[in-house]
Amino acid sequence: MLTDKGLMAIAKYCPKLQSLDVSYNRKATVRGVKAVLMKCQDLVDLEAADLGISAQNVSELLSLSKNLLFFRFEGCRGHEEYLLQDAMIASKGRIIISGTFNGMYEVKLSPDFQKSRDESMDKITKAYEQQSKVDVYNRWDGLV
């Protein structure tokens, strides 16, 4: 089981990390995820489902990264979705947020922010298509 200390070690020794999935490591918390986001500024894909991350935590976490495109967490209750909307707007539409059970969150964005969201979605789609090729070492190569 990955812990906050493990996440802090990842943050310290892997600053060029681009993709990380720490989902279902219940000994890890927001504190460890925050350390990774602060130190790994090249991170574009972070999955952190079932770590007890609340909708209130999401806005703070996402503000720590300049390059993050995709963030998955366990999701939130319907009345908290406005917090995710605020987080997506604060990222100017760049970050796609997905809940484990809710899927991708959709929000009304200005045309410029919607264009940014569409560009992020295109990069994410291409990266996931690239990962199935046997000769691809880094699925994000050439996309970010």
XYZ file of C-alpha atoms in Angstrom, residues 2-109:
108
model
C 1.295 3.390 -0.988
C 1.388 5.964 1.819
C 1.924 9.713 1.987
C 5.619 9.032 2.676
C 5.743 7.019 -0.550
C 4.082 9.826 -2.467
C 6.539 12.316 -0.977
C 9.419 10.091 -2.140
C 7.899 10.001 -5.634
C 7.620 13.789 -5.535
C 11.241 14.157 -4.438
C 12.873 11.630 -6.771
C 10.621 11.768 -9.844
C 10.132 15.477 -10.592
C 9.733 14.833 -14.356
C 6.855 12.384 -13.845
C 4.038 12.892 -16.354
C 1.434 10.313 -15.358
C 0.536 8.743 -12.013
C -2.253 6.491 -10.786
C -2.436 6.162 -6.997
C -6.062 5.050 -6.890
C -7.224 2.664 -4.169
C -4.141 3.171 -1.995
C -6.186 4.028 1.057
C -3.167 4.862 3.207
C -2.396 7.794 0.890
C -4.207 11.078 1.462
C -4.621 14.580 0.083
C -1.342 15.504 1.797
C 0.662 13.068 -0.340
C -1.160 14.017 -3.529
C -0.445 17.674 -2.774
C 3.293 16.906 -2.438
C 3.305 15.210 -5.850
C 1.475 18.085 -7.533
C 3.794 20.666 -5.990
C 7.035 18.923 -7.009
C 6.072 17.180 -10.258
C 5.203 20.152 -12.420
C 5.304 18.068 -15.637
C 2.431 15.888 -14.402
C -0.398 15.851 -16.944
C -2.420 12.848 -15.782
C -3.295 12.056 -12.148
C -5.703 9.392 -10.980
C -6.466 9.385 -7.267
C -9.743 7.521 -6.792
C -10.763 6.269 -3.348
C -8.289 8.376 -1.375
C -10.906 10.394 0.459
C -10.374 13.508 -1.664
C -13.356 15.795 -1.305
C -14.715 18.275 -3.816
C -13.344 21.021 -1.553
C -9.830 19.514 -1.863
C -10.006 19.375 -5.661
C -9.884 23.121 -6.227
C -6.808 23.511 -4.030
C -5.051 20.504 -5.557
C -5.642 21.572 -9.136
C -4.349 25.075 -8.465
C -0.922 23.548 -7.673
C -0.226 22.370 -11.219
C 0.361 24.350 -14.393
C 0.349 21.363 -16.741
C -2.246 18.928 -15.407
C -4.804 17.957 -18.060
C -6.693 15.075 -16.422
C -7.648 14.423 -12.801
C -9.750 11.483 -11.592
C -11.006 11.145 -8.032
C -13.898 9.315 -6.421
C -16.369 12.064 -7.258
C -18.724 14.184 -5.270
C -22.327 14.532 -4.286
C -24.558 16.520 -6.622
C -24.714 19.609 -4.420
C -20.891 19.889 -4.449
C -20.471 19.912 -8.229
C -20.297 23.711 -8.230
C -16.888 23.353 -6.521
C -15.634 21.296 -9.466
C -17.072 23.814 -11.885
C -15.136 26.567 -10.111
C -11.955 24.462 -10.299
C -12.380 23.869 -14.036
C -13.065 27.536 -14.666
C -9.990 28.477 -12.589
C -7.919 26.251 -14.905
C -9.448 28.106 -17.883
C -10.949 24.828 -19.043
C -7.564 23.078 -19.291
C -8.197 20.386 -16.667
C -10.666 17.574 -17.308
C -12.102 16.225 -14.046
C -13.579 12.759 -13.840
C -15.284 10.937 -11.017
C -14.996 7.194 -10.608
C -18.764 6.734 -10.789
C -19.908 10.006 -12.344
C -17.602 9.988 -15.378
C -16.346 13.287 -16.759
C -17.847 16.411 -15.295
C -19.356 18.778 -17.825
C -19.653 22.470 -17.122
C -20.664 25.533 -19.075
C -17.515 27.329 -20.157
